[in-house]
Short mmCIF file of C-alpha atoms in Angstrom, two decimals:
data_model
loop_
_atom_site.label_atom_id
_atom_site.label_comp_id
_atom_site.label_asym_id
_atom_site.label_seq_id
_atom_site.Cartn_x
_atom_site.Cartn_y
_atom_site.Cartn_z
CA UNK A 25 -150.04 111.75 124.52
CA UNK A 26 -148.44 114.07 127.24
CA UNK A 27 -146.79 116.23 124.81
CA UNK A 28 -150.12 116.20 122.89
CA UNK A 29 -151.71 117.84 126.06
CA UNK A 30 -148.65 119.56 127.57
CA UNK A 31 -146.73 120.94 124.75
CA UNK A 32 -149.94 123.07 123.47
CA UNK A 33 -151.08 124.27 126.64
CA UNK A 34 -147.02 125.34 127.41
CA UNK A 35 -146.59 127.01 124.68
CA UNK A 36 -149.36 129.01 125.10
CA UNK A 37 -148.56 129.87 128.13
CA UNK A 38 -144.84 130.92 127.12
CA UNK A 39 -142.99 127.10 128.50
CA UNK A 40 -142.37 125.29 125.50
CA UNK A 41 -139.21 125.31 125.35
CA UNK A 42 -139.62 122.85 128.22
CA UNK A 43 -141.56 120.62 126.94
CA UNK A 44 -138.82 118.32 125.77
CA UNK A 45 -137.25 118.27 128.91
CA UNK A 46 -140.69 117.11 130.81
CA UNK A 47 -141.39 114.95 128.26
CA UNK A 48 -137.88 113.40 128.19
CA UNK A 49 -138.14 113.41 132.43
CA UNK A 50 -141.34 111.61 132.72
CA UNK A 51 -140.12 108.93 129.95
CA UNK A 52 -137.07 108.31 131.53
CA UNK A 53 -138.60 108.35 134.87
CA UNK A 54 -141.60 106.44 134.99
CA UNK A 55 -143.35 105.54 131.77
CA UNK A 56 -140.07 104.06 129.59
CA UNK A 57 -139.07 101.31 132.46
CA UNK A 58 -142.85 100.35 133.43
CA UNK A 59 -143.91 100.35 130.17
CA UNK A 60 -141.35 98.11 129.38
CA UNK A 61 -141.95 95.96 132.09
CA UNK A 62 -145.30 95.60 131.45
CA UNK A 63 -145.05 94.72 127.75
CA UNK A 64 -142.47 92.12 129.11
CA UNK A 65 -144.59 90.69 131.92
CA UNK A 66 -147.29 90.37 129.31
CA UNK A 67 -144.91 88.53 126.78
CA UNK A 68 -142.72 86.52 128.51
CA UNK A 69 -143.48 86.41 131.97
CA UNK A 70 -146.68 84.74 131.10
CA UNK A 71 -144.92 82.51 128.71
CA UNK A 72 -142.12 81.49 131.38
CA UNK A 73 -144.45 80.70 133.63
CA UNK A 74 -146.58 78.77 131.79
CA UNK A 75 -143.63 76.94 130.31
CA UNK A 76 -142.74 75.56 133.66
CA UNK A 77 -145.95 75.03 135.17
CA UNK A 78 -146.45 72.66 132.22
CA UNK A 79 -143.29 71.48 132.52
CA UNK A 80 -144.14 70.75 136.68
CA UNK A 81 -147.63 69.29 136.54
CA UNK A 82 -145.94 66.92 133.49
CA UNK A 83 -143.73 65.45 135.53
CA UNK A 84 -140.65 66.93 133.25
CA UNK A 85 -138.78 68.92 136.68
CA UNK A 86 -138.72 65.36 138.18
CA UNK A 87 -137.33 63.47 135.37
CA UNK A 88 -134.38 66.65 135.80
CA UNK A 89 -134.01 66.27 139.47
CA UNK A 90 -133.73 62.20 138.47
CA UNK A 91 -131.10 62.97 135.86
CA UNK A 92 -129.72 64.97 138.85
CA UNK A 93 -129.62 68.41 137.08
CA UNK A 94 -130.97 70.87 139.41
CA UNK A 95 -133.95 72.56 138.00
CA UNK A 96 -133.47 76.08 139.72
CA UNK A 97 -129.84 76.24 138.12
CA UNK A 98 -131.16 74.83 135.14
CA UNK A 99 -134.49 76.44 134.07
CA UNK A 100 -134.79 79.26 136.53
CA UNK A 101 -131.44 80.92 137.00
CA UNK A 102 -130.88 81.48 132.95
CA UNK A 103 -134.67 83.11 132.96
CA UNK A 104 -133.36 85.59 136.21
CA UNK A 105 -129.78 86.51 133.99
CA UNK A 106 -131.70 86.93 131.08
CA UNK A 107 -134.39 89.60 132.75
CA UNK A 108 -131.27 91.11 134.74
CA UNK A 109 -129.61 91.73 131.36
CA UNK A 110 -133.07 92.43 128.30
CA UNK A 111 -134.77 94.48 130.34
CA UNK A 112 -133.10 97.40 130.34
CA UNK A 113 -132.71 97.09 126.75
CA UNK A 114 -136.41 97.53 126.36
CA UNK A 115 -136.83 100.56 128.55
CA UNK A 116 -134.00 102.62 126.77
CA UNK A 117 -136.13 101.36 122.87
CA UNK A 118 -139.45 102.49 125.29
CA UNK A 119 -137.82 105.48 126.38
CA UNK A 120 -136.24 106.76 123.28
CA UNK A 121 -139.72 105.88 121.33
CA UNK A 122 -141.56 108.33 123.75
CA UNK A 123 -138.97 110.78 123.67
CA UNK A 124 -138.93 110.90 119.76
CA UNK A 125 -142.51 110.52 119.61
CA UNK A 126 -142.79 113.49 121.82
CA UNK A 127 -140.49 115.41 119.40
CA UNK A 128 -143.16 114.46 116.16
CA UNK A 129 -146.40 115.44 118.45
CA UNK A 130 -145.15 118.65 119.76
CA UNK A 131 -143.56 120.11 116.54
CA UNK A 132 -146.52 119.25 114.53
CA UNK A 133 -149.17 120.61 116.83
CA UNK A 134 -147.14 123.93 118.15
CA UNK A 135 -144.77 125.79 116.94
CA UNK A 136 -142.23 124.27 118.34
CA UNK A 137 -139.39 123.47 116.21
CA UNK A 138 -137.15 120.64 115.85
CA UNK A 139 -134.00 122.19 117.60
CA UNK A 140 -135.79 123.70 119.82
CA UNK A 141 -137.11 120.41 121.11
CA UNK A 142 -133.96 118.51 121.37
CA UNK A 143 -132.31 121.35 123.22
CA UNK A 144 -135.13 121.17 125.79
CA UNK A 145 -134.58 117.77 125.85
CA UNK A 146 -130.59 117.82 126.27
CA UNK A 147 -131.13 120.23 129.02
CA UNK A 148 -133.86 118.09 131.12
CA UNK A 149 -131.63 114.77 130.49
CA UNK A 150 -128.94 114.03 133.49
CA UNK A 151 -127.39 111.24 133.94
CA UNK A 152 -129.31 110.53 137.78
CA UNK A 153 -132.27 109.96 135.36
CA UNK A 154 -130.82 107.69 132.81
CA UNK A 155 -129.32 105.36 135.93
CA UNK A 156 -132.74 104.92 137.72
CA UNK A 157 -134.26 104.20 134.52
CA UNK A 158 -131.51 101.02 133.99
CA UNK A 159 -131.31 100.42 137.73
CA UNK A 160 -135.94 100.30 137.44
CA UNK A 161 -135.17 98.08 134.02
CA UNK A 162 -132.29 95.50 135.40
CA UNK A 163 -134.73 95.31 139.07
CA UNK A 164 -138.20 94.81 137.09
CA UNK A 165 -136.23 92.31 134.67
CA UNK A 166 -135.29 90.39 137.86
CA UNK A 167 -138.95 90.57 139.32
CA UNK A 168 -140.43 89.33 136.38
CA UNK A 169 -138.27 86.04 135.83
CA UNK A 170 -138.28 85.36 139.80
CA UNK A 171 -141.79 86.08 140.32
CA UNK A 172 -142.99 84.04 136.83
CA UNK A 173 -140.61 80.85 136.64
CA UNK A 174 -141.54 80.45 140.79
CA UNK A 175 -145.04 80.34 140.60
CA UNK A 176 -144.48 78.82 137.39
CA UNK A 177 -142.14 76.10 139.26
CA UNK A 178 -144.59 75.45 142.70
CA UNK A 179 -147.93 74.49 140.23
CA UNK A 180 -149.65 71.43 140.80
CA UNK A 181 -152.43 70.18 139.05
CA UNK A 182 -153.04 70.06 135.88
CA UNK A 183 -153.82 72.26 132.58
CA UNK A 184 -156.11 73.98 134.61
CA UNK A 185 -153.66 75.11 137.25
CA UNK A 186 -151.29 76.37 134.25
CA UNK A 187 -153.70 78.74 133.25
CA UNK A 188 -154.29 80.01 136.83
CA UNK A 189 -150.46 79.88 137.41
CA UNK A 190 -150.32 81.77 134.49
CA UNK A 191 -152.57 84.64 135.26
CA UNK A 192 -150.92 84.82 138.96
CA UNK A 193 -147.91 85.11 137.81
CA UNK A 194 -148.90 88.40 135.17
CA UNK A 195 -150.62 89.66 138.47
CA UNK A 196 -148.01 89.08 140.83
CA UNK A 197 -145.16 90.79 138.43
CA UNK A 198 -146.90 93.54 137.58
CA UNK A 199 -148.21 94.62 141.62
CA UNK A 200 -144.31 93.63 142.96
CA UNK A 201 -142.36 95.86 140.27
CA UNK A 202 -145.18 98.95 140.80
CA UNK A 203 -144.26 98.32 144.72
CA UNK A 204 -140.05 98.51 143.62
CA UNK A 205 -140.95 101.08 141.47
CA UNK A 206 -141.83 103.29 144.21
CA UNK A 207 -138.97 102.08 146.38
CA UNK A 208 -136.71 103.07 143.42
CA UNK A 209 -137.67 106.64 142.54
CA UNK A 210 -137.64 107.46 146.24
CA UNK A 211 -133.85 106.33 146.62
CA UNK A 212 -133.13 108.15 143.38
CA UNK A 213 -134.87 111.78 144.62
#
C-alpha cells in the first residue's frame, strides 16, 4: 500500500528511484517487526495465555507445584525462549514480504523497473536498520510470552476468567511492545 501511494506520486515528481529504499526503510523499521508482533500476539499470545489460565483455574499448576516441578521453569520459561528466538523469524518473512511486495506494486503501476527497484532498495538497506528490526523482533517476542503466560498464570476463576484473561493478555502485549517500540527506534536514531 505505501508504494501504491508513494511510488506514483515519486515518480512523477522525478524520486523513484527512491522508492525502494523508503519502502525497504519503513518495512524494516516499523511495519515488518510490529506487524509481526501483532500477527503473533493474535496467534499465540492469546493461545498461551489461555492455555495456562485453563490450566490455573483447573487446578493443573498445583498438581505441578505438588509433583514439585516449578511451573515458571516449566511452562513459562520455554514460552519466553521460544518468543526470544521465533520472533524475529517472523519480522525478517514480514519484512521481506513488504519489501518484495513493494517491488510488484511499484513496477506494475510506474515505470519503474525491476533493477531499478532493487538498487534503490540495496542503497536504503544498512545494517543499523536490519539490527533494530531483530533487536524490535527478539524484545516484542519476549513481551508477548511474559506478558501472555503471566496473566495467563495469575487467573482465577473459572471459564469465564479465561476468556477475560485472554483478551487482557492480547491488550496488554500489543500496548507494552508499541511502548518498547518507541523506546527502541529512539536508541537506534
Amino acid at each position: 500500500i505505501i508504494s501504491l501511494e508513494l511510488a506514483t506520486e515519486m515518480v512523477k515528481q522525478g524520486g523513484g528511484h527512491f522508492v525502494g529504499a523508503f519502502v525497504t526503510l519503513v518495512m524494516l523499521k516499523e511495519l515488518g517487526p510490529i506487524m509481526a508482533a501483532f500477527a503473533i500476539v493474535f496467534m499465540e499470545g492469546s493461545s498461551m495465555a489461555a492455555e495456562i489460565a485453563s490450566m490455573k483455574v483447573t487446578d493443573q499448576v498445583d498438581a505441578l507445584k505438588t509433583l514439585n516441578v516449578n511451573p515458571i521453569q516449566y511452562l513459562i520459561a520455554p514460552k519466553v525462549i521460544a518468543g526470544i528466538l521465533i520472533v524475529p523469524a517472523a519480522v525478517v518473512v514480514a519484512s521481506l514480504t513488504g519489501i518484495l511486495g513493494g517491488l510488484f506494486t511499484s513496477t506494475a503501476n510506474t515505470e519503474l523497473t525491476v533493477m531499478g527497484y532493487l538498487e534503490s532498495v540495496r542503497i536504503g538497506l544498512f545494517l543499523k536498520d536490519i539490527c533494530a528490526s531483530l533487536v524490535k523482533g527478539a524484545v516484542f517476542g519476549g513481551i508477548i510470552a511474559i506478558v501472555s503466560a503471566t496473566i495467563g498464570y495469575e487467573t482465577k476463576g473459572g471459564a469465564l476468567d479465561v476468556g477475560k484473561s485472554t483478551t487482557k493478555a492480547v491488550v496488554w502485549s500489543i500496548t507494552i511492545a508499541a511502548i518498547f517500540d518507541y523506546i527502541i527506534s529512539a536508541l537506534f536514531i
